[in-house]
Amino acid sequence: MKKILYTICLGLVSLGASVSAATIELMPEITAITGQSYDSAGRLANNTIKAADVKGWLGRAGRADGWYTTTGNGSMSWGKASVNTANQTISLPNMPGTIGVCAGLKMTIENIQAYSGLTFSFSLTPPGTGPTYTYSVWYETMNGDLLELCRGSRGNNASQWNVSYDVTDEQLAAMKANGNGKVYTVIGSSGGSDNYSGTIRDISLEGTLAVPEPAAASLSLLGLAALMLRRRRN
């Protein structure tokens, strides 16, 4: 009996030392942004955004993963988001008298089953006469439906807006059970004074991944050596 308990204790020590949490950045780098019009783009920039709007804009069949911006009346001259690839920021212009401007991302999380947590975050610095800003995050199910993970909005405010949302355990479990790995993010701007832009920076989707520590192998070997020594003495 003592020998069995000794073996179990060694195994637990080895197992407990072999796993730690690592944070992985899942969101791809911002390399470009593509203009893509949408008939109901005003809803995309509003807190009343619906799954059908996100699906119609970013989730259409054949739409590749990447960053997109809405365009007014199908013309980029009517308003668009732009990106700075050097500092990884997105500029959302104020568009008074229009339906607003949105930046959106369609991305795929590979092997979502491996993650024990997801965190979405960004910082937005508005101009002095800022418009209303909104954001929302969605995931796609196996049958093509879009389900909301989070959303938020803020009115005219010149201070920086810092957003961080931890996907709940229930949401992550549902994504693992029914999701196809596709995730959608939409950030919109509407109103404000012309010729001013808000800046989105540090936009991120981080995954918490359980990985073995470098010392795990050594600890496992020590446990095995101790067990062999115990058997030898017996």
PDB file of C-alpha atoms in Angstrom:
ATOM      1  CA  MET A   1       0.000   0.000   0.000  1.00  0.00           C
ATOM      2  CA  LYS A   2       2.811   2.436   0.886  1.00  0.00           C
ATOM      3  CA  LYS A   3       4.450   1.699  -2.426  1.00  0.00           C
ATOM      4  CA  ILE A   4       1.240   2.513  -4.284  1.00  0.00           C
ATOM      5  CA  LEU A   5       0.764   5.769  -2.390  1.00  0.00           C
ATOM      6  CA  TYR A   6       4.372   6.687  -3.062  1.00  0.00           C
ATOM      7  CA  THR A   7       3.881   6.098  -6.780  1.00  0.00           C
ATOM      8  CA  ILE A   8       0.684   8.168  -6.856  1.00  0.00           C
ATOM      9  CA  CYS A   9       2.330  11.069  -5.011  1.00  0.00           C
ATOM     10  CA  LEU A  10       5.255  11.110  -7.407  1.00  0.00           C
ATOM     11  CA  GLY A  11       2.869  11.115 -10.361  1.00  0.00           C
ATOM     12  CA  LEU A  12       0.849  14.012  -8.986  1.00  0.00           C
ATOM     13  CA  VAL A  13       3.965  16.081  -8.304  1.00  0.00           C
ATOM     14  CA  SER A  14       5.191  15.475 -11.834  1.00  0.00           C
ATOM     15  CA  LEU A  15       1.796  16.295 -13.380  1.00  0.00           C
ATOM     16  CA  GLY A  16       1.284  19.441 -11.332  1.00  0.00           C
ATOM     17  CA  ALA A  17       4.683  20.778 -12.328  1.00  0.00           C
ATOM     18  CA  SER A  18       4.279  19.991 -16.011  1.00  0.00           C
ATOM     19  CA  VAL A  19       1.513  22.441 -16.937  1.00  0.00           C
ATOM     20  CA  SER A  20       1.327  26.243 -16.885  1.00  0.00           C
ATOM     21  CA  ALA A  21      -0.739  28.879 -18.667  1.00  0.00           C
ATOM     22  CA  ALA A  22       0.670  30.642 -21.721  1.00  0.00           C
ATOM     23  CA  THR A  23      -0.907  33.592 -23.527  1.00  0.00           C
ATOM     24  CA  ILE A  24      -1.066  33.395 -27.311  1.00  0.00           C
ATOM     25  CA  GLU A  25      -1.954  36.328 -29.589  1.00  0.00           C
ATOM     26  CA  LEU A  26      -4.525  34.967 -32.021  1.00  0.00           C
ATOM     27  CA  MET A  27      -5.417  38.117 -33.943  1.00  0.00           C
ATOM     28  CA  PRO A  28      -3.369  38.501 -37.121  1.00  0.00           C
ATOM     29  CA  GLU A  29      -1.215  41.531 -37.811  1.00  0.00           C
ATOM     30  CA  ILE A  30      -2.866  44.416 -39.628  1.00  0.00           C
ATOM     31  CA  THR A  31      -1.351  44.344 -43.103  1.00  0.00           C
ATOM     32  CA  ALA A  32      -4.161  45.958 -45.137  1.00  0.00           C
ATOM     33  CA  ILE A  33      -7.838  46.861 -45.040  1.00  0.00           C
ATOM     34  CA  THR A  34     -10.281  46.205 -47.893  1.00  0.00           C
ATOM     35  CA  GLY A  35     -13.220  48.410 -48.801  1.00  0.00           C
ATOM     36  CA  GLN A  36     -16.491  46.482 -48.832  1.00  0.00           C
ATOM     37  CA  SER A  37     -19.838  48.276 -49.022  1.00  0.00           C
ATOM     38  CA  TYR A  38     -22.987  47.090 -47.280  1.00  0.00           C
ATOM     39  CA  ASP A  39     -26.506  48.402 -47.848  1.00  0.00           C
ATOM     40  CA  SER A  40     -27.325  48.625 -44.130  1.00  0.00           C
ATOM     41  CA  ALA A  41     -23.913  49.853 -42.987  1.00  0.00           C
ATOM     42  CA  GLY A  42     -25.603  52.273 -40.584  1.00  0.00           C
ATOM     43  CA  ARG A  43     -26.646  49.354 -38.374  1.00  0.00           C
ATOM     44  CA  LEU A  44     -23.071  48.064 -38.362  1.00  0.00           C
ATOM     45  CA  ALA A  45     -21.957  51.354 -36.769  1.00  0.00           C
ATOM     46  CA  ASN A  46     -24.795  51.347 -34.249  1.00  0.00           C
ATOM     47  CA  ASN A  47     -25.290  49.578 -30.943  1.00  0.00           C
ATOM     48  CA  THR A  48     -28.363  47.902 -32.474  1.00  0.00           C
ATOM     49  CA  ILE A  49     -26.092  45.873 -34.759  1.00  0.00           C
ATOM     50  CA  LYS A  50     -27.552  42.457 -35.581  1.00  0.00           C
ATOM     51  CA  ALA A  51     -26.038  39.091 -36.434  1.00  0.00           C
ATOM     52  CA  ALA A  52     -27.592  39.310 -39.908  1.00  0.00           C
ATOM     53  CA  ASP A  53     -25.683  42.559 -40.562  1.00  0.00           C
ATOM     54  CA  VAL A  54     -22.329  41.055 -39.609  1.00  0.00           C
ATOM     55  CA  LYS A  55     -23.107  37.928 -41.615  1.00  0.00           C
ATOM     56  CA  GLY A  56     -24.149  40.009 -44.622  1.00  0.00           C
ATOM     57  CA  TRP A  57     -21.034  42.148 -44.518  1.00  0.00           C
ATOM     58  CA  LEU A  58     -18.207  39.883 -43.327  1.00  0.00           C
ATOM     59  CA  GLY A  59     -19.671  36.394 -43.343  1.00  0.00           C
ATOM     60  CA  ARG A  60     -20.695  35.945 -46.947  1.00  0.00           C
ATOM     61  CA  ALA A  61     -19.567  32.813 -48.744  1.00  0.00           C
ATOM     62  CA  GLY A  62     -16.147  33.309 -50.231  1.00  0.00           C
ATOM     63  CA  ARG A  63     -15.237  36.258 -47.996  1.00  0.00           C
ATOM     64  CA  ALA A  64     -11.585  35.735 -47.053  1.00  0.00           C
ATOM     65  CA  ASP A  65     -10.189  36.295 -43.585  1.00  0.00           C
ATOM     66  CA  GLY A  66      -8.829  39.807 -43.107  1.00  0.00           C
ATOM     67  CA  TRP A  67      -9.657  43.429 -42.240  1.00  0.00           C
ATOM     68  CA  TYR A  68     -12.487  45.260 -44.015  1.00  0.00           C
ATOM     69  CA  THR A  69     -13.953  48.755 -43.968  1.00  0.00           C
ATOM     70  CA  THR A  70     -17.432  49.908 -44.940  1.00  0.00           C
ATOM     71  CA  THR A  71     -17.755  52.421 -47.754  1.00  0.00           C
ATOM     72  CA  GLY A  72     -20.458  55.043 -48.209  1.00  0.00           C
ATOM     73  CA  ASN A  73     -22.580  54.466 -51.311  1.00  0.00           C
ATOM     74  CA  GLY A  74     -20.032  51.942 -52.556  1.00  0.00           C
ATOM     75  CA  SER A  75     -17.395  54.662 -52.991  1.00  0.00           C
ATOM     76  CA  MET A  76     -14.261  54.904 -50.854  1.00  0.00           C
ATOM     77  CA  SER A  77     -14.418  58.694 -51.187  1.00  0.00           C
ATOM     78  CA  TRP A  78     -17.569  58.638 -49.030  1.00  0.00           C
ATOM     79  CA  GLY A  79     -15.687  57.420 -46.016  1.00  0.00           C
ATOM     80  CA  LYS A  80     -13.476  54.530 -45.033  1.00  0.00           C
ATOM     81  CA  ALA A  81     -11.252  53.294 -42.256  1.00  0.00           C
ATOM     82  CA  SER A  82      -7.518  53.231 -42.916  1.00  0.00           C
ATOM     83  CA  VAL A  83      -4.630  51.377 -41.319  1.00  0.00           C
ATOM     84  CA  ASN A  84      -1.057  52.136 -40.322  1.00  0.00           C
ATOM     85  CA  THR A  85       0.842  48.880 -40.674  1.00  0.00           C
ATOM     86  CA  ALA A  86       3.980  50.271 -39.017  1.00  0.00           C
ATOM     87  CA  ASN A  87       2.320  50.940 -35.663  1.00  0.00           C
ATOM     88  CA  GLN A  88      -0.607  48.516 -36.104  1.00  0.00           C
ATOM     89  CA  THR A  89      -3.373  51.103 -35.712  1.00  0.00           C
ATOM     90  CA  ILE A  90      -6.704  51.710 -37.420  1.00  0.00           C
ATOM     91  CA  SER A  91      -8.096  55.190 -38.120  1.00  0.00           C
ATOM     92  CA  LEU A  92     -11.894  55.621 -37.988  1.00  0.00           C
ATOM     93  CA  PRO A  93     -12.977  58.959 -39.510  1.00  0.00           C
ATOM     94  CA  ASN A  94     -15.905  61.033 -38.250  1.00  0.00           C
ATOM     95  CA  MET A  95     -18.570  61.165 -40.939  1.00  0.00           C
ATOM     96  CA  PRO A  96     -21.292  63.685 -40.005  1.00  0.00           C
ATOM     97  CA  GLY A  97     -24.436  63.376 -42.084  1.00  0.00           C
ATOM     98  CA  THR A  98     -23.577  59.836 -43.201  1.00  0.00           C
ATOM     99  CA  ILE A  99     -24.369  56.367 -41.936  1.00  0.00           C
ATOM    100  CA  GLY A 100     -20.998  55.991 -40.241  1.00  0.00           C
ATOM    101  CA  VAL A 101     -17.814  54.033 -40.861  1.00  0.00           C
ATOM    102  CA  CYS A 102     -16.855  50.573 -39.614  1.00  0.00           C
ATOM    103  CA  ALA A 103     -13.702  48.488 -39.451  1.00  0.00           C
ATOM    104  CA  GLY A 104     -14.274  44.746 -39.270  1.00  0.00           C
ATOM    105  CA  LEU A 105     -12.186  41.611 -38.964  1.00  0.00           C
ATOM    106  CA  LYS A 106     -12.964  38.066 -40.032  1.00  0.00           C
ATOM    107  CA  MET A 107     -10.504  35.543 -38.600  1.00  0.00           C
ATOM    108  CA  THR A 108     -10.169  31.851 -37.830  1.00  0.00           C
ATOM    109  CA  ILE A 109      -9.028  30.346 -34.527  1.00  0.00           C
ATOM    110  CA  GLU A 110      -7.200  27.127 -35.283  1.00  0.00           C
ATOM    111  CA  ASN A 111      -7.664  24.298 -32.771  1.00  0.00           C
ATOM    112  CA  ILE A 112      -9.949  26.250 -30.455  1.00  0.00           C
ATOM    113  CA  GLN A 113     -10.269  23.127 -28.305  1.00  0.00           C
ATOM    114  CA  ALA A 114      -6.773  23.765 -26.965  1.00  0.00           C
ATOM    115  CA  TYR A 115      -7.649  27.082 -25.323  1.00  0.00           C
ATOM    116  CA  SER A 116      -8.953  27.522 -21.789  1.00  0.00           C
ATOM    117  CA  GLY A 117      -9.685  31.250 -22.125  1.00  0.00           C
ATOM    118  CA  LEU A 118     -10.102  34.082 -24.644  1.00  0.00           C
ATOM    119  CA  THR A 119      -9.742  37.838 -24.057  1.00  0.00           C
ATOM    120  CA  PHE A 120     -10.698  40.578 -26.529  1.00  0.00           C
ATOM    121  CA  SER A 121      -9.285  44.074 -25.987  1.00  0.00           C
ATOM    122  CA  PHE A 122      -8.481  47.379 -27.672  1.00  0.00           C
ATOM    123  CA  SER A 123      -7.909  51.062 -26.928  1.00  0.00           C
ATOM    124  CA  LEU A 124      -9.602  53.847 -28.871  1.00  0.00           C
ATOM    125  CA  THR A 125      -8.484  57.472 -28.749  1.00  0.00           C
ATOM    126  CA  PRO A 126     -11.213  59.774 -30.104  1.00  0.00           C
ATOM    127  CA  PRO A 127     -10.690  63.315 -31.403  1.00  0.00           C
ATOM    128  CA  GLY A 128     -11.747  66.259 -29.266  1.00  0.00           C
ATOM    129  CA  THR A 129     -15.228  66.225 -30.776  1.00  0.00           C
ATOM    130  CA  GLY A 130     -15.677  62.492 -30.910  1.00  0.00           C
ATOM    131  CA  PRO A 131     -18.594  60.647 -32.463  1.00  0.00           C
ATOM    132  CA  THR A 132     -20.384  57.658 -31.004  1.00  0.00           C
ATOM    133  CA  TYR A 133     -18.324  54.466 -31.080  1.00  0.00           C
ATOM    134  CA  THR A 134     -19.493  50.870 -30.912  1.00  0.00           C
ATOM    135  CA  TYR A 135     -17.891  47.448 -30.908  1.00  0.00           C
ATOM    136  CA  SER A 136     -19.094  43.861 -31.038  1.00  0.00           C
ATOM    137  CA  VAL A 137     -17.553  40.384 -31.266  1.00  0.00           C
ATOM    138  CA  TRP A 138     -19.252  37.300 -32.718  1.00  0.00           C
ATOM    139  CA  TYR A 139     -18.506  33.681 -33.509  1.00  0.00           C
ATOM    140  CA  GLU A 140     -19.906  31.415 -36.192  1.00  0.00           C
ATOM    141  CA  THR A 141     -21.579  28.074 -35.522  1.00  0.00           C
ATOM    142  CA  MET A 142     -21.274  24.879 -37.528  1.00  0.00           C
ATOM    143  CA  ASN A 143     -24.508  25.680 -39.367  1.00  0.00           C
ATOM    144  CA  GLY A 144     -23.423  29.217 -40.250  1.00  0.00           C
ATOM    145  CA  ASP A 145     -25.286  31.232 -37.599  1.00  0.00           C
ATOM    146  CA  LEU A 146     -23.532  34.101 -35.830  1.00  0.00           C
ATOM    147  CA  LEU A 147     -23.765  34.370 -32.047  1.00  0.00           C
ATOM    148  CA  GLU A 148     -22.726  37.425 -30.047  1.00  0.00           C
ATOM    149  CA  LEU A 149     -19.925  37.268 -27.502  1.00  0.00           C
ATOM    150  CA  CYS A 150     -19.929  40.911 -26.410  1.00  0.00           C
ATOM    151  CA  ARG A 151     -20.789  44.464 -27.473  1.00  0.00           C
ATOM    152  CA  GLY A 152     -20.501  47.998 -26.142  1.00  0.00           C
ATOM    153  CA  SER A 153     -20.894  51.640 -27.092  1.00  0.00           C
ATOM    154  CA  ARG A 154     -19.787  55.050 -25.914  1.00  0.00           C
ATOM    155  CA  GLY A 155     -21.038  58.512 -26.782  1.00  0.00           C
ATOM    156  CA  ASN A 156     -19.110  61.722 -27.402  1.00  0.00           C
ATOM    157  CA  ASN A 157     -16.158  61.669 -25.042  1.00  0.00           C
ATOM    158  CA  ALA A 158     -12.655  62.940 -25.685  1.00  0.00           C
ATOM    159  CA  SER A 159     -10.999  60.527 -23.238  1.00  0.00           C
ATOM    160  CA  GLN A 160      -9.405  57.237 -24.251  1.00  0.00           C
ATOM    161  CA  TRP A 161     -11.710  54.231 -24.324  1.00  0.00           C
ATOM    162  CA  ASN A 162     -10.111  51.028 -23.039  1.00  0.00           C
ATOM    163  CA  VAL A 163     -12.049  47.823 -23.612  1.00  0.00           C
ATOM    164  CA  SER A 164     -11.237  44.359 -22.301  1.00  0.00           C
ATOM    165  CA  TYR A 165     -13.624  41.415 -22.320  1.00  0.00           C
ATOM    166  CA  ASP A 166     -12.966  37.899 -21.024  1.00  0.00           C
ATOM    167  CA  VAL A 167     -15.065  35.310 -22.828  1.00  0.00           C
ATOM    168  CA  THR A 168     -17.020  33.433 -20.158  1.00  0.00           C
ATOM    169  CA  ASP A 169     -16.521  29.729 -19.513  1.00  0.00           C
ATOM    170  CA  GLU A 170     -20.038  29.084 -20.821  1.00  0.00           C
ATOM    171  CA  GLN A 171     -19.372  31.019 -24.034  1.00  0.00           C
ATOM    172  CA  LEU A 172     -16.067  29.244 -24.632  1.00  0.00           C
ATOM    173  CA  ALA A 173     -17.656  25.857 -24.016  1.00  0.00           C
ATOM    174  CA  ALA A 174     -20.353  26.692 -26.580  1.00  0.00           C
ATOM    175  CA  MET A 175     -17.716  27.818 -29.090  1.00  0.00           C
ATOM    176  CA  LYS A 176     -15.867  24.534 -28.650  1.00  0.00           C
ATOM    177  CA  ALA A 177     -19.033  22.456 -28.952  1.00  0.00           C
ATOM    178  CA  ASN A 178     -20.785  24.289 -31.792  1.00  0.00           C
ATOM    179  CA  GLY A 179     -18.373  26.827 -33.336  1.00  0.00           C
ATOM    180  CA  ASN A 180     -16.453  26.433 -36.586  1.00  0.00           C
ATOM    181  CA  GLY A 181     -13.525  28.615 -35.455  1.00  0.00           C
ATOM    182  CA  LYS A 182     -14.638  31.776 -37.290  1.00  0.00           C
ATOM    183  CA  VAL A 183     -14.666  34.983 -35.194  1.00  0.00           C
ATOM    184  CA  TYR A 184     -15.871  38.431 -36.293  1.00  0.00           C
ATOM    185  CA  THR A 185     -15.079  41.848 -34.794  1.00  0.00           C
ATOM    186  CA  VAL A 186     -16.773  45.121 -35.779  1.00  0.00           C
ATOM    187  CA  ILE A 187     -15.840  48.601 -34.496  1.00  0.00           C
ATOM    188  CA  GLY A 188     -17.900  51.536 -35.761  1.00  0.00           C
ATOM    189  CA  SER A 189     -17.950  55.324 -35.667  1.00  0.00           C
ATOM    190  CA  SER A 190     -20.897  57.616 -36.418  1.00  0.00           C
ATOM    191  CA  GLY A 191     -21.448  61.354 -36.178  1.00  0.00           C
ATOM    192  CA  GLY A 192     -18.973  63.901 -34.840  1.00  0.00           C
ATOM    193  CA  SER A 193     -17.249  66.733 -36.675  1.00  0.00           C
ATOM    194  CA  ASP A 194     -15.804  66.301 -40.141  1.00  0.00           C
ATOM    195  CA  ASN A 195     -12.069  65.893 -40.819  1.00  0.00           C
ATOM    196  CA  TYR A 196     -11.351  64.208 -37.475  1.00  0.00           C
ATOM    197  CA  SER A 197     -10.564  60.575 -36.800  1.00  0.00           C
ATOM    198  CA  GLY A 198     -10.420  58.217 -33.867  1.00  0.00           C
ATOM    199  CA  THR A 199      -7.476  55.834 -33.520  1.00  0.00           C
ATOM    200  CA  ILE A 200      -7.804  52.174 -32.581  1.00  0.00           C
ATOM    201  CA  ARG A 201      -4.653  50.635 -31.147  1.00  0.00           C
ATOM    202  CA  ASP A 202      -3.589  47.512 -29.266  1.00  0.00           C
ATOM    203  CA  ILE A 203      -6.485  45.524 -30.690  1.00  0.00           C
ATOM    204  CA  SER A 204      -6.051  41.941 -29.609  1.00  0.00           C
ATOM    205  CA  LEU A 205      -7.640  38.534 -29.179  1.00  0.00           C
ATOM    206  CA  GLU A 206      -5.538  36.507 -26.766  1.00  0.00           C
ATOM    207  CA  GLY A 207      -5.950  32.826 -26.003  1.00  0.00           C
ATOM    208  CA  THR A 208      -4.881  31.095 -22.806  1.00  0.00           C
ATOM    209  CA  LEU A 209      -3.136  27.855 -23.666  1.00  0.00           C
ATOM    210  CA  ALA A 210      -1.914  25.131 -21.291  1.00  0.00           C
ATOM    211  CA  VAL A 211       1.668  24.198 -22.203  1.00  0.00           C
ATOM    212  CA  PRO A 212       4.396  22.116 -20.534  1.00  0.00           C
ATOM    213  CA  GLU A 213       7.060  24.050 -18.676  1.00  0.00           C
ATOM    214  CA  PRO A 214      10.724  23.572 -19.723  1.00  0.00           C
ATOM    215  CA  ALA A 215      11.502  21.953 -16.356  1.00  0.00           C
ATOM    216  CA  ALA A 216       8.698  19.409 -16.660  1.00  0.00           C
ATOM    217  CA  ALA A 217      10.852  16.761 -18.309  1.00  0.00           C
ATOM    218  CA  SER A 218      13.534  17.049 -15.623  1.00  0.00           C
ATOM    219  CA  LEU A 219      10.970  16.776 -12.852  1.00  0.00           C
ATOM    220  CA  SER A 220       9.443  13.722 -14.498  1.00  0.00           C
ATOM    221  CA  LEU A 221      12.838  12.056 -14.715  1.00  0.00           C
ATOM    222  CA  LEU A 222      13.530  12.812 -11.051  1.00  0.00           C
ATOM    223  CA  GLY A 223      10.228  11.231 -10.130  1.00  0.00           C
ATOM    224  CA  LEU A 224      11.037   8.136 -12.184  1.00  0.00           C
ATOM    225  CA  ALA A 225      14.492   7.847 -10.629  1.00  0.00           C
ATOM    226  CA  ALA A 226      13.050   8.085  -7.129  1.00  0.00           C
ATOM    227  CA  LEU A 227      10.495   5.405  -7.923  1.00  0.00           C
ATOM    228  CA  MET A 228      13.171   3.073  -9.323  1.00  0.00           C
ATOM    229  CA  LEU A 229      15.309   3.640  -6.223  1.00  0.00           C
ATOM    230  CA  ARG A 230      12.339   2.797  -4.011  1.00  0.00           C
ATOM    231  CA  ARG A 231      11.731  -0.422  -5.908  1.00  0.00           C
ATOM    232  CA  ARG A 232      15.420  -1.362  -5.693  1.00  0.00           C
ATOM    233  CA  ARG A 233      15.396  -0.986  -1.912  1.00  0.00           C
ATOM    234  CA  ASN A 234      12.316  -3.135  -1.644  1.00  0.00           C
TER     235      ASN A 234
END
